[in-house]
Coordinates of N, CA and C in Angstrom, one line a residue:
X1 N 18.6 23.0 45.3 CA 18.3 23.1 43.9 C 17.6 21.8 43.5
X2 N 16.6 22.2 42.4 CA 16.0 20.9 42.0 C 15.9 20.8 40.2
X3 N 16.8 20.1 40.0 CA 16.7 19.7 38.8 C 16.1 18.6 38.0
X4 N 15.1 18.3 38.6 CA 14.5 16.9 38.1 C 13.6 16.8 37.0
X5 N 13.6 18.3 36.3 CA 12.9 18.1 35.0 C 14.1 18.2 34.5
X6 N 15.2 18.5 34.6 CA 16.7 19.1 33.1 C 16.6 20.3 33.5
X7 N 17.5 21.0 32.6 CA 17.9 21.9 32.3 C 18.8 22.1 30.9
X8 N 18.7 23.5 30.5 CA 19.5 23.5 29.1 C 20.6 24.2 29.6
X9 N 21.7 23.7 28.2 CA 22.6 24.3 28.4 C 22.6 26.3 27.7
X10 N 23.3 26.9 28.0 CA 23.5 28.4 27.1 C 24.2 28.1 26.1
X11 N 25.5 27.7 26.0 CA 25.9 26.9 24.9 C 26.0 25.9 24.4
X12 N 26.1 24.8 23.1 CA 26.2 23.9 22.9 C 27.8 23.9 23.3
X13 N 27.7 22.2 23.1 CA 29.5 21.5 23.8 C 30.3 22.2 22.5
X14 N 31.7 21.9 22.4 CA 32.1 22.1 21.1 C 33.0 20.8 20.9
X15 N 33.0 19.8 22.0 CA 33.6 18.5 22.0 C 35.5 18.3 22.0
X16 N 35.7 18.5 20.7 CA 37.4 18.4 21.0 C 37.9 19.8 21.1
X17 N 37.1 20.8 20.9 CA 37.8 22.3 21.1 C 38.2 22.7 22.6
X18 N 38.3 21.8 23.5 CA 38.7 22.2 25.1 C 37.6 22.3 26.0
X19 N 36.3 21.2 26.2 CA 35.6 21.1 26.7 C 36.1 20.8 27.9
X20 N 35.3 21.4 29.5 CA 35.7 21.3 30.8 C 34.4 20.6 31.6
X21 N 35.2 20.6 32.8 CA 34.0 19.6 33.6 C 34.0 20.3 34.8
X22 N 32.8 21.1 35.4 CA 32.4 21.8 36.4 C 32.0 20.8 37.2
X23 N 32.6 20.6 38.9 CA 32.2 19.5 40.1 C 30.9 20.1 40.8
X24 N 30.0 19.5 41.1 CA 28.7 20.0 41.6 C 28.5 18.8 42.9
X25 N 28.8 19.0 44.3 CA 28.9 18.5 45.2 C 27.3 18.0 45.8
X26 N 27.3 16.6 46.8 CA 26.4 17.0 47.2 C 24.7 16.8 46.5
X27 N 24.6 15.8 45.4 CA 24.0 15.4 44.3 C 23.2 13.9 44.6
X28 N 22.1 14.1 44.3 CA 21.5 12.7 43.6 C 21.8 12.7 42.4
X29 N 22.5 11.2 42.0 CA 22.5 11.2 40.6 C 21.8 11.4 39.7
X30 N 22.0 11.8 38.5 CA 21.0 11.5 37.5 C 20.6 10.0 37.0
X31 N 19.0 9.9 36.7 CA 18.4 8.8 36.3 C 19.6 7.5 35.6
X32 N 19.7 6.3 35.6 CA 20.7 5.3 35.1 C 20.8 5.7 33.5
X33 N 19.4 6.2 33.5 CA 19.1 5.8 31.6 C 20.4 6.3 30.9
X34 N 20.4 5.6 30.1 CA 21.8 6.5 29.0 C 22.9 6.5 29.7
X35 N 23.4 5.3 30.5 CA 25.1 5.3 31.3 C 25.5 4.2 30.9
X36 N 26.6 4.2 31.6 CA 27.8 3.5 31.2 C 28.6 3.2 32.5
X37 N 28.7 1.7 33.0 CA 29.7 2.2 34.0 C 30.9 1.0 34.0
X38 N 31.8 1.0 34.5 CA 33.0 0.5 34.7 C 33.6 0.4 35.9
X39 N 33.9 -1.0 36.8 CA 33.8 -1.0 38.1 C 35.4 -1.0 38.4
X40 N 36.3 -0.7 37.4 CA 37.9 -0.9 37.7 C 38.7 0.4 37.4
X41 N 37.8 1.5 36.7 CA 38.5 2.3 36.6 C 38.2 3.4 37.6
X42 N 39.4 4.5 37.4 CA 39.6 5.6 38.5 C 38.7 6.6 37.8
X43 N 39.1 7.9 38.3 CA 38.1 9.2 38.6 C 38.7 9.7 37.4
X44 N 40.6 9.4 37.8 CA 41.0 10.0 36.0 C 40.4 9.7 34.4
X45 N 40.9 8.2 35.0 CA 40.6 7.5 33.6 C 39.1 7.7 33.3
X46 N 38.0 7.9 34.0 CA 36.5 8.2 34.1 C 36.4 9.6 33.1
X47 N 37.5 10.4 33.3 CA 37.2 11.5 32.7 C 38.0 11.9 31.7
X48 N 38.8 10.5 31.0 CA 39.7 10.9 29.7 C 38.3 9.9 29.0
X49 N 37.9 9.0 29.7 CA 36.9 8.4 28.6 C 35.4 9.2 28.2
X50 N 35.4 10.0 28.8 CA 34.1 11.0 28.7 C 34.7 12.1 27.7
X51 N 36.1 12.7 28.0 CA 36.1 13.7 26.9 C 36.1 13.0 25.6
X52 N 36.6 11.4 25.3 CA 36.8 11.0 24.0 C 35.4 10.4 23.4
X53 N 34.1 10.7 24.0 CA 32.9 10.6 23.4 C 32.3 11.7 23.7
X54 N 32.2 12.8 22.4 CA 31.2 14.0 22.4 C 30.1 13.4 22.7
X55 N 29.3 12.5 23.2 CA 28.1 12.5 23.4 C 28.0 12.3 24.7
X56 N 29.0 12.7 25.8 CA 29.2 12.1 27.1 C 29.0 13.7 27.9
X57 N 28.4 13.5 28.9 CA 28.0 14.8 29.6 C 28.4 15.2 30.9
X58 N 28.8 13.7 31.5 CA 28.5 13.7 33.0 C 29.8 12.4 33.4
X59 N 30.6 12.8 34.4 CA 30.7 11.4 35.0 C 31.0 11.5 36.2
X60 N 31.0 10.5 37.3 CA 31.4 10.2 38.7 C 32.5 9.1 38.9
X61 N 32.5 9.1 40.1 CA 33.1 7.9 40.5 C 32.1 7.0 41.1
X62 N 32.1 5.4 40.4 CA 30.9 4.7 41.1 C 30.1 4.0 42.2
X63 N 31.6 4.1 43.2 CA 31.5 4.0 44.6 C 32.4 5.3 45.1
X64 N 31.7 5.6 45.9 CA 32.7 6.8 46.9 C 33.3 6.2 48.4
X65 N 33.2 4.7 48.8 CA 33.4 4.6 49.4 C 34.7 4.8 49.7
X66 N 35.7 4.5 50.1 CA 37.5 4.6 50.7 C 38.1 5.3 49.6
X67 N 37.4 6.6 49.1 CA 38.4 7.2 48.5 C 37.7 7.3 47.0
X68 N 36.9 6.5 46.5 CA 36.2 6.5 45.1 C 37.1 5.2 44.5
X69 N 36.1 4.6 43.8 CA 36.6 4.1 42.8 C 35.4 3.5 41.6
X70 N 35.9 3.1 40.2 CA 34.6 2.7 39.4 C 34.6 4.2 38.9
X71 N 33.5 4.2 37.7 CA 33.3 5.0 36.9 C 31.7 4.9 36.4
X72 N 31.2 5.9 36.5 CA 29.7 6.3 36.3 C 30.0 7.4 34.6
X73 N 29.2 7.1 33.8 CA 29.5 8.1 32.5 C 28.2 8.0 32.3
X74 N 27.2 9.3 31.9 CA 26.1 9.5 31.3 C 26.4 10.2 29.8
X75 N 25.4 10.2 29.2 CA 25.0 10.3 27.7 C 23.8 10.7 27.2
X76 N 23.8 12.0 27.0 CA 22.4 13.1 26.7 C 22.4 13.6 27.4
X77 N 21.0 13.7 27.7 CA 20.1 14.6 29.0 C 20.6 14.0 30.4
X78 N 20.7 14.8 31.3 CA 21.1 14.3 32.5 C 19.7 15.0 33.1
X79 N 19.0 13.9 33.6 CA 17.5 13.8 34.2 C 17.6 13.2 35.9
X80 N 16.8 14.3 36.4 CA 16.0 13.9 37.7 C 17.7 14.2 38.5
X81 N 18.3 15.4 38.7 CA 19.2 15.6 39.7 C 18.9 16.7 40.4
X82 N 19.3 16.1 42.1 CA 18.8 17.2 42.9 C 19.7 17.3 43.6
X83 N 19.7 18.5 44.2 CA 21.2 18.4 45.8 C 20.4 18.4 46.9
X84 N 20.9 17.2 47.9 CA 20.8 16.7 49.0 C 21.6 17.4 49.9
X85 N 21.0 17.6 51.5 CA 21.7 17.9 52.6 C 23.0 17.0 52.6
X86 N 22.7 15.9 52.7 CA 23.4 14.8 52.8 C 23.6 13.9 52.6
X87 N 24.3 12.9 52.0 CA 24.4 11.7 51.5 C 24.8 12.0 49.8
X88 N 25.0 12.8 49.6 CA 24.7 13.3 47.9 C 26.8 13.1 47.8
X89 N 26.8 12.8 45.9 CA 27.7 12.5 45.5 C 28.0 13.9 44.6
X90 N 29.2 13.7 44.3 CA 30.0 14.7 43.2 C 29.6 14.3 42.0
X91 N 29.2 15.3 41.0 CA 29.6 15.1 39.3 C 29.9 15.9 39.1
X92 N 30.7 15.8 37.8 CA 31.6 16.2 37.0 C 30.8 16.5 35.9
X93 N 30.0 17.7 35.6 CA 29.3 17.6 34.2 C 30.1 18.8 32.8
X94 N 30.1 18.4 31.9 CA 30.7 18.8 31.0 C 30.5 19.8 30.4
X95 N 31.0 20.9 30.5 CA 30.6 22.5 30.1 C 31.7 22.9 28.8
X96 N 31.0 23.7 27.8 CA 32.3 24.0 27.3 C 33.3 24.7 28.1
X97 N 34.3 25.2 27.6 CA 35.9 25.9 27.9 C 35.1 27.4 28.7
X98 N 34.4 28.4 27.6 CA 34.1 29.4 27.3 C 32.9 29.6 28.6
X99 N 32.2 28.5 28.9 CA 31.5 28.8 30.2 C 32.0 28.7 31.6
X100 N 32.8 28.7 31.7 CA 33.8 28.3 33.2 C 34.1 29.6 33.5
X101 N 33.4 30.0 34.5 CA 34.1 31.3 35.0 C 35.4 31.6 36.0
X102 N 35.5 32.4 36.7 CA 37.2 32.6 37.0 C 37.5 32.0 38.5
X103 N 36.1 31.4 38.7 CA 36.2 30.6 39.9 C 37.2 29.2 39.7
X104 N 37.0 28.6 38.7 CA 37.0 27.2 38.1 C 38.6 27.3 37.3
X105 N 39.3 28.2 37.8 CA 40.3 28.5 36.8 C 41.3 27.7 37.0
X106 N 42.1 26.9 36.5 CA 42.5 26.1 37.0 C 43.9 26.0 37.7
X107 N 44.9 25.7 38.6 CA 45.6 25.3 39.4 C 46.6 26.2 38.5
X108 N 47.0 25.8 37.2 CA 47.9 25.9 36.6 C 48.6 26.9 36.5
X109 N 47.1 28.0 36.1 CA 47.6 29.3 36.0 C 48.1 30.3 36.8
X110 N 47.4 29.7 38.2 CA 47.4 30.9 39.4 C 49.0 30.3 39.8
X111 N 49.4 29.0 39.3 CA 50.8 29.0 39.9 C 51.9 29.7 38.8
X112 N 51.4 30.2 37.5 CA 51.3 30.9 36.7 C 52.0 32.4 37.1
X113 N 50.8 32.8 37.6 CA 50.6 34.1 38.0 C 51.3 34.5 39.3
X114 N 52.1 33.5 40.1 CA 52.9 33.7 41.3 C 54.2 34.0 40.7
X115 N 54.3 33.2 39.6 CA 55.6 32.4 39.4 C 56.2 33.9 38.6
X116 N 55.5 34.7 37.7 CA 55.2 36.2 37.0 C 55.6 36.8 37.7
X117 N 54.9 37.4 39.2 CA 55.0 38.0 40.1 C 56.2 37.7 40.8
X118 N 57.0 36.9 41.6 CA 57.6 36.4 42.2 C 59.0 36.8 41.9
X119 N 59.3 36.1 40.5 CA 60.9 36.0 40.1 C 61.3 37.8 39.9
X120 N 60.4 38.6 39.6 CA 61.4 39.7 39.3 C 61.7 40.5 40.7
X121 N 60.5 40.0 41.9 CA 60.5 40.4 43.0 C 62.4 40.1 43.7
X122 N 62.3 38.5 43.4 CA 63.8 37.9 43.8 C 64.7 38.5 43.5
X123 N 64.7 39.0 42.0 CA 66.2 39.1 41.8 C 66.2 41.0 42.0
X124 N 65.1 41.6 42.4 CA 65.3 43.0 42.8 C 66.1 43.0 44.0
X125 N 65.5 42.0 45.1 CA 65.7 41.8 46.7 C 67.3 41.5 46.4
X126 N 67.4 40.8 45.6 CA 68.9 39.9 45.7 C 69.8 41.0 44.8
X127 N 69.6 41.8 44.0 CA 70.4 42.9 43.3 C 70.8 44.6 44.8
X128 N 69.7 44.6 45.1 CA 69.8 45.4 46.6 C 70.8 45.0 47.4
X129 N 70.7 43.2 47.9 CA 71.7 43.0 48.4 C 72.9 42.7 48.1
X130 N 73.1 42.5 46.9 CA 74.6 43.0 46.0 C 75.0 44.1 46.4
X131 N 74.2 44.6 46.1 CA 74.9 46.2 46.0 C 75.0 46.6 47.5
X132 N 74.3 46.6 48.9 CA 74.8 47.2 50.2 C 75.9 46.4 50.5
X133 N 76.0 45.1 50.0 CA 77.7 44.1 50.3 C 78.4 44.8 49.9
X134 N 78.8 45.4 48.4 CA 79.6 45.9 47.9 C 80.0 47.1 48.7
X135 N 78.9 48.0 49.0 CA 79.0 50.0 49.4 C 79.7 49.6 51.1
X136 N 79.2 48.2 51.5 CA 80.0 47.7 52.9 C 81.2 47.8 52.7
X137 N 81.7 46.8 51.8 CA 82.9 46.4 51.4 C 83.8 47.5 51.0
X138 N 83.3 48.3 50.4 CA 84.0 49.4 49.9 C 83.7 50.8 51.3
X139 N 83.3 50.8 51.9 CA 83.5 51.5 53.0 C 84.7 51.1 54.2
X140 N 84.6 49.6 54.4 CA 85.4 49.0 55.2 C 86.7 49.4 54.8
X141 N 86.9 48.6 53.3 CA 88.3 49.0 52.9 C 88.8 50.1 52.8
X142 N 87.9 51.6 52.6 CA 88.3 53.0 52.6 C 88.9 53.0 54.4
X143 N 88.1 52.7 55.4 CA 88.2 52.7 57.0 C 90.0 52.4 57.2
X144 N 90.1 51.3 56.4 CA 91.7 50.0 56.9 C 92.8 51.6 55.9
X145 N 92.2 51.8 54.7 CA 93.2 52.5 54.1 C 93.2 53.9 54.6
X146 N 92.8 54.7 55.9 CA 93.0 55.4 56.5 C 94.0 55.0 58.1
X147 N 93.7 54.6 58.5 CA 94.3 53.6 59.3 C 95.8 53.3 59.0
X148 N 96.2 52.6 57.9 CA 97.3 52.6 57.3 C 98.2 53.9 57.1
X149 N 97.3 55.0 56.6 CA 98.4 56.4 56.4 C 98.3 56.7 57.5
X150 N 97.6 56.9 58.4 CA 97.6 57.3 59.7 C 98.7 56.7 61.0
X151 N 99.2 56.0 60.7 CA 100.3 55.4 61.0 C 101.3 55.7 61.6
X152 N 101.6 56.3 62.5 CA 103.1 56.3 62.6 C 102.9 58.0 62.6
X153 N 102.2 58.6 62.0 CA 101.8 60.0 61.7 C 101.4 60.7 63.3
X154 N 101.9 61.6 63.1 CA 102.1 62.7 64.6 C 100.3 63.3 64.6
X155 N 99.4 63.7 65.3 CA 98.4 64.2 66.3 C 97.6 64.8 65.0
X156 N 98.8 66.4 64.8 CA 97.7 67.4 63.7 C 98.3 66.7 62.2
X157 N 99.5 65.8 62.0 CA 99.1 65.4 60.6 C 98.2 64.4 60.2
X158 N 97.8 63.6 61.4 CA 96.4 62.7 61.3 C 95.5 63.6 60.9
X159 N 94.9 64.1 61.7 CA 93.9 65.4 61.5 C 93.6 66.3 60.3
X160 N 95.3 66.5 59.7 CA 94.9 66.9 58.2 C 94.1 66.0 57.7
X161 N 94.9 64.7 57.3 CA 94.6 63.6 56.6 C 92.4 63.1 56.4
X162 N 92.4 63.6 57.8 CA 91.0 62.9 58.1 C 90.3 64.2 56.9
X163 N 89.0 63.5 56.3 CA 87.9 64.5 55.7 C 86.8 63.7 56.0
X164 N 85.9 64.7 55.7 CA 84.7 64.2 55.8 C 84.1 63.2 55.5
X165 N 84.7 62.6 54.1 CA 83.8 61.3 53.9 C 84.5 60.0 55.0
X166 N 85.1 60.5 55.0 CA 85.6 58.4 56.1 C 85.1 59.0 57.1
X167 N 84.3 59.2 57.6 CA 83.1 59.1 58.7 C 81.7 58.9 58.5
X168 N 81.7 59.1 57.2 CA 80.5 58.3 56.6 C 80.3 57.0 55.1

C-alpha cells in the first residue's frame, strides 16, 4: 500500500467520546513534520498522551530496538506512509470507536463472552453430577437394606421379599 499523498478519514475523530487506535504493521513512518517525541517514555504512556490531545493522530514507539522504547506522537495529516517488505515499524493511528470493526474487538470482551458461555455450562455439568451421586447413593443404600431383611430368612421367603426394582 502506498500512502504518500494521505488519505481521508470516513469519519471525523470525536476526541473524548472513546476514540481507538488501529496497529498498522510494517510501515514507513510518516513525514517528522507536526511530531513530538519523547525519548523516556513507554508505548503505554505514548498512548495516554495522544488520547489527551484531540489533535494527535498517530503514535509509535521511537526506537523498536530490545523491545521499544521512546515515544513518536504526530499531529494532523499523517503524510508520505508506505508499507515496506521489511524493515517497517508499527503505528498506532487513531480512528474513532465507531470505525473499528469486529476484528479489533478487544481482549476484554471475548473474555466476556467465554466467561457468559462457560459458567452456566459448570454448574449444569456439576448439578448432573449431584444428582447421579445421590440416585448412586440411594441405590446402594436400597442394595444394604435388602440384604439386611434377607437375613437369616429361609430360600422362598428371600424370594418373596426380592421385586423388581432392587435389581435395577
Amino acid at each position: 500500500m502506498d500512502w504518500s499523498l494521505g488519505c481521508k478519514r470516513n469519519k471525523e475523530l470525536e476526541c473524548h467520546n472513546g476514540d481507538r487506535f488501529i496497529r498498522f504493521d510494517e510501515l514507513k513512518l510518516p513525514d517528522a513534520n507536526n511530531s513530538w517525541i519523547n525519548k523516556t517514555m513507554n508505548l503505554k504512556e505514548c498512548r495516554a498522551k495522544c488520547l489527551q490531545n484531540c489533535s494527535c493522530t498517530a503514535y509509535t514507539n521511537l526506537d523498536i530496538t530490545g523491545g521499544g522504547s521512546g515515544c513518536a506522537i504526530w499531529f494532523g495529516d499523517l503524510m508520505d506512509i508506505r508499507q515496506v517488505s521489511a524493515g517497517g515499524q508499527e503505528l498506532y493511528v487513531r480512528v474513532r470507536a465507531s470505525e473499528i470493526d469486529d476484528r479489533e474487538v478487544p481482549k476484554a470482551k471475548t473474555k466476556m463472552k467465554i466467561a457468559v458461555i462457560s459458567t452456566p455450562t459448570i454448574f449444569v455439568v456439576f448439578g448432573i453430577l449431584v444428582a447421579s451421586y445421590y440416585l448412586w447413593k440411594r441405590k446402594a443404600k436400597g442394595a444394604a437394606d435388602v440384604f439386611i431383611a434377607m437375613k437369616g430368612a429361609t430360600l422362598p421367603e428371600s424370594v418373596q421379599q426380592l421385586t423388581y426394582q432392587h435389581f435395577f
